[in-house]
Short mmCIF file of C-alpha atoms in Angstrom, two decimals:
data_model
loop_
_atom_site.label_atom_id
_atom_site.label_comp_id
_atom_site.label_asym_id
_atom_site.label_seq_id
_atom_site.Cartn_x
_atom_site.Cartn_y
_atom_site.Cartn_z
CA MET U 1 17.11 5.38 -20.23
CA MET U 2 13.85 5.71 -22.24
CA THR U 3 14.59 2.43 -24.03
CA PHE U 4 14.90 0.77 -20.64
CA VAL U 5 11.60 2.31 -19.47
CA TRP U 6 9.71 1.26 -22.63
CA LYS U 7 11.16 -2.24 -22.37
CA ARG U 8 9.93 -2.51 -18.78
CA LEU U 9 6.47 -1.14 -19.71
CA LEU U 10 6.06 -3.60 -22.59
CA GLY U 11 7.10 -6.42 -20.27
CA THR U 12 4.19 -5.60 -17.95
CA ILE U 13 1.48 -6.06 -20.62
CA PRO U 14 1.24 -9.89 -20.28
CA SER U 15 0.99 -9.50 -16.49
CA LEU U 16 -1.87 -6.99 -16.79
CA VAL U 17 -3.70 -9.19 -19.30
CA GLY U 18 -3.38 -12.11 -16.88
CA VAL U 19 -4.73 -9.96 -14.04
CA ILE U 20 -7.75 -8.90 -16.14
CA VAL U 21 -8.65 -12.49 -17.10
CA LEU U 22 -8.11 -13.98 -13.64
CA THR U 23 -9.88 -11.14 -11.83
CA PHE U 24 -12.96 -11.40 -14.03
CA PHE U 25 -13.43 -15.14 -13.69
CA ILE U 26 -12.47 -15.35 -10.00
CA SER U 27 -14.79 -12.47 -9.04
CA HIS U 28 -17.66 -14.20 -10.86
CA ALA U 29 -16.88 -17.36 -8.89
CA LEU U 30 -17.49 -15.57 -5.59
CA PRO U 31 -20.37 -17.00 -3.57
CA GLY U 32 -23.61 -15.03 -3.56
CA ASP U 33 -25.99 -13.70 -6.18
CA PRO U 34 -25.79 -9.92 -6.74
CA ALA U 35 -29.26 -9.91 -8.31
CA ALA U 36 -30.76 -11.47 -5.16
CA TYR U 37 -28.73 -9.11 -2.96
CA PHE U 38 -30.06 -6.01 -4.68
CA ALA U 39 -33.59 -7.31 -5.04
CA GLY U 40 -33.82 -7.54 -1.25
CA PRO U 41 -35.13 -10.25 1.08
CA ALA U 42 -38.80 -9.66 0.11
CA ALA U 43 -38.24 -10.08 -3.64
CA ASN U 44 -39.75 -12.96 -5.57
CA ALA U 45 -38.10 -15.07 -8.28
CA ALA U 46 -39.50 -12.94 -11.13
CA SER U 47 -38.09 -9.67 -9.79
CA ILE U 48 -34.69 -11.30 -9.11
CA GLU U 49 -34.63 -12.63 -12.67
CA ASN U 50 -35.60 -9.20 -13.99
CA ILE U 51 -32.66 -7.58 -12.14
CA ARG U 52 -30.33 -10.32 -13.40
CA THR U 53 -31.38 -9.55 -16.99
CA THR U 54 -30.93 -5.80 -16.43
CA LEU U 55 -27.41 -6.34 -15.10
CA GLY U 56 -26.52 -8.64 -17.99
CA LEU U 57 -25.80 -11.53 -15.61
CA ASP U 58 -28.02 -13.91 -17.60
CA ARG U 59 -25.59 -13.89 -20.51
CA PRO U 60 -22.91 -16.61 -20.92
CA LEU U 61 -19.71 -15.83 -19.03
CA PRO U 62 -17.53 -15.46 -22.19
CA VAL U 63 -20.01 -12.89 -23.55
CA GLN U 64 -19.91 -10.95 -20.26
CA PHE U 65 -16.09 -11.07 -20.41
CA LEU U 66 -16.09 -9.74 -23.98
CA HIS U 67 -18.32 -6.81 -22.97
CA TYR U 68 -16.03 -6.18 -19.98
CA VAL U 69 -12.90 -6.05 -22.16
CA VAL U 70 -14.56 -3.70 -24.68
CA ASP U 71 -15.64 -1.36 -21.85
CA LEU U 72 -12.17 -1.56 -20.32
CA ALA U 73 -10.56 -0.54 -23.61
CA GLN U 74 -12.74 2.60 -23.49
CA GLY U 75 -11.62 3.40 -19.93
CA ASN U 76 -14.92 2.25 -18.47
CA LEU U 77 -14.53 0.04 -15.37
CA GLY U 78 -18.28 -0.36 -15.05
CA ARG U 79 -20.77 0.96 -12.50
CA SER U 80 -20.77 -0.07 -8.87
CA LEU U 81 -24.02 -1.65 -7.76
CA THR U 82 -23.51 -0.58 -4.14
CA THR U 83 -22.80 3.13 -4.70
CA GLY U 84 -24.46 3.59 -8.10
CA GLN U 85 -21.43 5.56 -9.33
CA PRO U 86 -18.85 4.63 -11.99
CA VAL U 87 -16.20 2.40 -10.39
CA LEU U 88 -13.42 4.65 -11.67
CA THR U 89 -14.98 7.65 -9.90
CA ASP U 90 -15.31 5.69 -6.65
CA LEU U 91 -11.70 4.52 -6.81
CA LEU U 92 -10.30 7.95 -7.61
CA GLU U 93 -12.28 9.48 -4.73
CA ARG U 94 -10.98 6.93 -2.22
CA LEU U 95 -7.47 6.27 -3.49
CA PRO U 96 -5.90 9.42 -1.89
CA ALA U 97 -7.04 8.25 1.55
CA SER U 98 -5.34 4.86 1.09
CA LEU U 99 -2.21 6.41 -0.41
CA GLU U 100 -2.01 8.85 2.52
CA LEU U 101 -2.32 6.03 5.05
CA SER U 102 0.17 3.74 3.27
CA SER U 103 2.67 6.59 2.74
CA PHE U 104 2.67 7.55 6.42
CA ALA U 105 3.00 3.88 7.39
CA LEU U 106 5.97 3.49 5.05
CA LEU U 107 7.59 6.69 6.35
CA PHE U 108 7.20 5.43 9.92
CA ALA U 109 8.73 2.05 8.99
CA ILE U 110 11.63 3.61 7.06
CA SER U 111 12.45 6.13 9.81
CA ILE U 112 12.93 3.29 12.30
CA ALA U 113 13.98 0.27 10.23
CA ILE U 114 16.85 1.74 8.18
CA PRO U 115 18.76 3.42 11.07
CA MET U 116 18.13 0.34 13.22
CA GLY U 117 19.37 -2.03 10.48
CA VAL U 118 22.52 0.04 9.91
CA TRP U 119 23.18 0.36 13.63
CA ALA U 120 22.67 -3.38 14.22
CA ALA U 121 25.07 -4.28 11.38
CA THR U 122 27.83 -2.13 12.89
CA ARG U 123 27.37 -3.85 16.28
CA ILE U 124 26.89 -7.44 15.25
CA ASN U 125 25.85 -9.76 18.12
CA GLY U 126 25.80 -6.79 20.49
CA PRO U 127 22.79 -5.55 22.51
CA VAL U 128 21.59 -3.32 19.65
CA ASP U 129 21.70 -6.24 17.22
CA HIS U 130 19.71 -8.44 19.62
CA VAL U 131 17.11 -5.69 20.14
CA CYS U 132 16.82 -5.24 16.36
CA ARG U 133 16.25 -8.94 15.74
CA ALA U 134 13.74 -9.19 18.59
CA LEU U 135 11.78 -6.15 17.36
CA VAL U 136 11.75 -7.51 13.80
CA SER U 137 10.41 -10.88 14.99
CA VAL U 138 7.74 -9.35 17.22
CA SER U 139 6.53 -6.80 14.65
CA ALA U 140 6.21 -9.49 11.99
CA ALA U 141 4.49 -11.97 14.30
CA PHE U 142 1.23 -10.09 14.94
CA PRO U 143 -1.43 -9.46 12.26
CA THR U 144 -2.00 -5.79 11.47
CA PHE U 145 -5.67 -5.82 12.46
CA PHE U 146 -4.79 -7.29 15.89
CA VAL U 147 -2.20 -4.56 16.48
CA GLY U 148 -4.76 -1.95 15.36
CA LEU U 149 -7.41 -3.26 17.76
CA LEU U 150 -4.83 -3.41 20.58
CA PHE U 151 -3.82 0.21 19.94
CA VAL U 152 -7.44 1.33 19.94
CA TYR U 153 -8.06 -0.44 23.24
CA VAL U 154 -4.93 0.97 24.93
CA PHE U 155 -4.60 4.48 23.48
CA TYR U 156 -8.28 5.37 22.99
CA PHE U 157 -10.25 3.29 25.49
CA LEU U 158 -7.81 3.04 28.44
CA LEU U 159 -5.56 6.10 28.15
CA ASP U 160 -7.81 8.43 26.11
CA TRP U 161 -4.74 9.73 24.24
CA ALA U 162 -6.06 9.08 20.74
CA PRO U 163 -9.27 10.35 19.06
CA GLN U 164 -12.16 8.07 18.22
CA PRO U 165 -11.18 5.60 15.46
CA LEU U 166 -13.98 6.82 13.19
CA GLY U 167 -12.32 7.82 9.97
CA ARG U 168 -9.95 10.43 8.62
CA LEU U 169 -11.34 13.46 10.44
CA ASN U 170 -13.88 14.31 13.12
CA GLU U 171 -16.24 16.04 10.69
CA ILE U 172 -18.50 17.24 13.52
CA ALA U 173 -15.72 19.45 14.88
CA PHE U 174 -13.79 20.13 11.65
CA SER U 175 -14.56 20.57 7.96
CA PRO U 176 -12.34 18.77 5.43
CA PRO U 177 -9.77 21.08 3.80
CA PRO U 178 -10.35 22.32 0.20
CA HIS U 179 -9.68 19.44 -2.20
CA VAL U 180 -6.29 19.62 -3.92
CA THR U 181 -4.67 16.19 -3.61
CA GLY U 182 -7.34 14.37 -1.62
CA ALA U 183 -4.91 13.72 1.25
CA TYR U 184 -6.26 15.67 4.23
CA THR U 185 -2.83 16.33 5.79
CA VAL U 186 -1.37 17.67 2.54
CA ASP U 187 -4.46 19.72 1.67
CA ALA U 188 -4.60 21.21 5.19
CA LEU U 189 -0.92 22.09 4.91
CA ILE U 190 -1.49 23.77 1.54
CA ALA U 191 -4.46 25.70 2.94
CA GLY U 192 -2.52 26.65 6.09
CA ASP U 193 -5.33 25.20 8.21
CA TRP U 194 -3.32 24.10 11.25
CA PRO U 195 -6.22 22.88 13.46
CA VAL U 196 -7.39 20.54 10.65
CA LEU U 197 -3.79 19.43 10.05
CA ARG U 198 -3.38 18.52 13.73
CA ALA U 199 -6.75 16.75 13.79
CA SER U 200 -5.92 14.80 10.60
CA LEU U 201 -2.54 13.74 11.97
CA ALA U 202 -4.14 12.66 15.24
CA GLN U 203 -6.56 10.42 13.31
CA LEU U 204 -3.70 9.09 11.17
CA ILE U 205 -1.15 8.10 13.82
CA LEU U 206 -2.65 4.85 15.14
CA PRO U 207 -3.60 3.28 11.77
CA ALA U 208 -0.26 4.32 10.21
CA VAL U 209 1.78 2.88 13.09
CA SER U 210 -0.30 -0.32 13.10
CA LEU U 211 0.35 -0.79 9.41
CA GLY U 212 3.95 0.43 9.55
CA LEU U 213 5.00 -2.04 12.24
CA PHE U 214 4.42 -4.93 9.87
CA ALA U 215 6.46 -3.19 7.15
CA LEU U 216 9.28 -2.50 9.57
CA ALA U 217 10.44 -6.13 9.72
CA PRO U 218 11.44 -6.76 6.07
CA ILE U 219 13.06 -3.32 5.70
CA ALA U 220 15.18 -3.70 8.84
CA ARG U 221 16.13 -7.27 7.93
CA ILE U 222 17.23 -6.34 4.39
CA THR U 223 19.10 -3.23 5.61
CA ARG U 224 21.00 -5.22 8.22
CA ALA U 225 21.91 -8.04 5.80
CA ALA U 226 22.97 -5.66 3.00
CA MET U 227 25.01 -3.53 5.41
CA LEU U 228 26.80 -6.61 6.79
CA GLU U 229 27.66 -7.71 3.25
CA ALA U 230 28.93 -4.22 2.34
CA LEU U 231 31.03 -3.92 5.51
CA SER U 232 32.75 -7.25 4.80
CA SER U 233 33.66 -6.33 1.20
CA ASP U 234 37.16 -5.58 -0.05
CA PHE U 235 36.57 -1.90 -0.84
CA ILE U 236 35.47 -1.21 2.74
CA ARG U 237 38.59 -2.95 4.07
CA THR U 238 40.67 -0.82 1.70
CA ALA U 239 38.88 2.33 2.89
CA ARG U 240 39.56 1.41 6.52
CA ALA U 241 43.22 0.66 5.76
CA SER U 242 43.47 4.10 4.12
CA GLY U 243 42.49 5.70 7.42
CA LEU U 244 39.18 7.22 6.27
CA PRO U 245 36.82 8.33 9.04
CA VAL U 246 34.29 5.68 10.14
CA ARG U 247 31.31 7.95 9.42
CA LYS U 248 32.49 8.52 5.84
CA ILE U 249 33.09 4.79 5.29
CA LEU U 250 29.61 3.95 6.58
CA MET U 251 27.53 6.67 4.95
CA THR U 252 29.44 7.32 1.71
CA TYR U 253 30.71 3.88 0.71
CA ALA U 254 28.81 1.16 2.60
CA PHE U 255 25.34 2.75 2.72
CA ARG U 256 25.38 3.55 -1.00
CA ASN U 257 25.63 -0.18 -1.72
CA VAL U 258 22.76 -0.80 0.67
CA LEU U 259 20.41 1.52 -1.26
CA LEU U 260 19.91 -0.93 -4.15
CA PRO U 261 18.49 -3.91 -2.20
CA VAL U 262 16.61 -1.60 0.19
CA SER U 263 14.94 0.31 -2.65
CA SER U 264 13.85 -2.99 -4.20
CA VAL U 265 12.19 -4.13 -1.01
CA LEU U 266 10.60 -0.70 -0.44
CA GLY U 267 8.67 -1.00 -3.70
CA MET U 268 7.32 -4.41 -2.73
CA VAL U 269 6.53 -3.27 0.82
CA PHE U 270 4.57 -0.23 -0.38
CA SER U 271 2.57 -2.41 -2.77
CA PHE U 272 1.91 -4.78 0.09
CA LEU U 273 0.78 -1.91 2.33
CA LEU U 274 -1.69 -0.69 -0.28
CA GLY U 275 -3.22 -4.15 -0.55
CA SER U 276 -3.09 -5.06 3.14
CA ASN U 277 -4.59 -1.84 4.50
CA VAL U 278 -8.00 -3.44 3.85
CA LEU U 279 -8.27 -4.68 7.44
CA ILE U 280 -6.76 -1.55 9.01
CA GLU U 281 -9.27 0.63 7.13
CA GLN U 282 -12.08 -1.51 8.50
CA VAL U 283 -10.76 -1.26 12.08
CA PHE U 284 -10.35 2.55 11.98
CA GLY U 285 -13.33 3.43 9.76
CA TRP U 286 -10.93 4.73 7.11
CA GLN U 287 -12.77 5.46 3.86
CA GLY U 288 -10.14 4.20 1.45
CA VAL U 289 -10.14 1.73 -1.41
CA GLY U 290 -9.61 -1.18 1.01
CA ALA U 291 -12.91 -0.57 2.81
CA TYR U 292 -14.55 -0.09 -0.59
CA ALA U 293 -13.23 -3.48 -1.77
CA VAL U 294 -14.49 -5.26 1.36
CA SER U 295 -18.00 -3.83 0.84
CA ALA U 296 -17.86 -4.85 -2.82
CA VAL U 297 -16.88 -8.44 -2.01
CA ILE U 298 -19.68 -8.76 0.58
CA ALA U 299 -22.24 -7.48 -1.97
CA SER U 300 -20.77 -9.57 -4.87
CA ASP U 301 -20.30 -6.24 -6.68
CA TYR U 302 -18.28 -7.65 -9.58
CA ALA U 303 -17.37 -4.37 -11.28
CA ALA U 304 -16.05 -2.82 -8.06
CA VAL U 305 -13.98 -5.90 -7.15
CA GLN U 306 -12.51 -6.10 -10.65
CA GLY U 307 -11.74 -2.37 -10.65
CA PHE U 308 -10.01 -2.58 -7.26
CA VAL U 309 -7.81 -5.52 -8.24
CA LEU U 310 -6.94 -3.97 -11.61
CA MET U 311 -6.01 -0.68 -9.94
CA MET U 312 -3.81 -2.50 -7.40
CA ALA U 313 -2.07 -4.41 -10.20
CA THR U 314 -1.46 -1.21 -12.17
CA LEU U 315 -0.06 0.55 -9.10
CA TYR U 316 2.18 -2.44 -8.42
CA VAL U 317 3.52 -2.29 -11.99
CA LEU U 318 4.16 1.46 -11.77
CA LEU U 319 5.86 1.13 -8.39
CA ASN U 320 8.15 -1.59 -9.69
CA LEU U 321 8.97 0.56 -12.69
CA ALA U 322 9.87 3.46 -10.37
CA VAL U 323 12.05 1.10 -8.30
CA ASP U 324 13.82 -0.15 -11.44
CA ILE U 325 14.49 3.42 -12.59
CA PHE U 326 15.84 4.34 -9.16
CA ALA U 327 18.04 1.21 -9.22
CA THR U 328 19.56 2.25 -12.54
CA LEU U 329 20.37 5.68 -11.07
CA VAL U 330 22.10 4.07 -8.08
CA ASP U 331 23.87 1.40 -10.14
CA PRO U 332 23.83 1.84 -13.97
CA ARG U 333 24.83 -1.84 -14.42
CA VAL U 334 21.22 -2.82 -13.62
CA ARG U 335 20.09 -1.21 -16.90
CA PHE U 336 22.30 -3.49 -18.95
CA GLU U 337 21.64 -6.61 -16.88
CA GLY U 338 17.85 -6.03 -17.29
#
């Protein structure tokens, strides 16, 4: 198993190198001049040039890249010009908020998509199957930010069922729980602070559902297709001919074969959720890495943009590694095929 893990890790090095090179040069190609942005509208050419020299932006691009790689090798992602803090500190402070949001969105999607996909496959072309396909099409058709804005309008503005979409917690009424993981719901649960837990969950529901609806479509589609393939296989026909109970055939034999393709798509979907929660965080005032990246792009904050993309790429690699390890546990043949 460890040989397999090391082989996968070594295989990710060229991808990470490519991400570092592309991120650096693309972020420096963004429109806007960070020196002029930070000098302010009243600055003259001399003060802008002075800031550019201080930031090292007057050096040739290959020299800037060399300095960036040397700093990166020392674990230094640079200093954000917008917050004044090290980029790594900013990202680590905000990452738990994004992970909490994406995890709840994925849990919501899984809790609906997998049972629905299995149910639809056992009733092919029936009403349940038609409802499943319609829901998949509708949930994939609307952009996440549009769904988020629609939810805010209906559930907050019209019905007044949801709290104000102003972040992770109403900090006027509640204090954040003691920091353990950085996820307010988990930390409140650890502290046994039930009012804060309820308030955190109330703030979390609308953004998580908005994000989870988009993830629901690929999971349900893959589950349905994999279940149909499993149910039409020879070993299922043999199990039926042997008189085994339907529940045992479905959950013990068919569903086990569904786990492999579903786990593969779950890894990709979670990576997608982490990257695509940028717009949802903006809509709901969620202080995660997505909102941080948007502010960095607007301000041409190169170090912050590069740090965000590199962190996303690293998370994507780790998630895929976890999915590969899980796949080898479900089906050991994957280890040898890889």
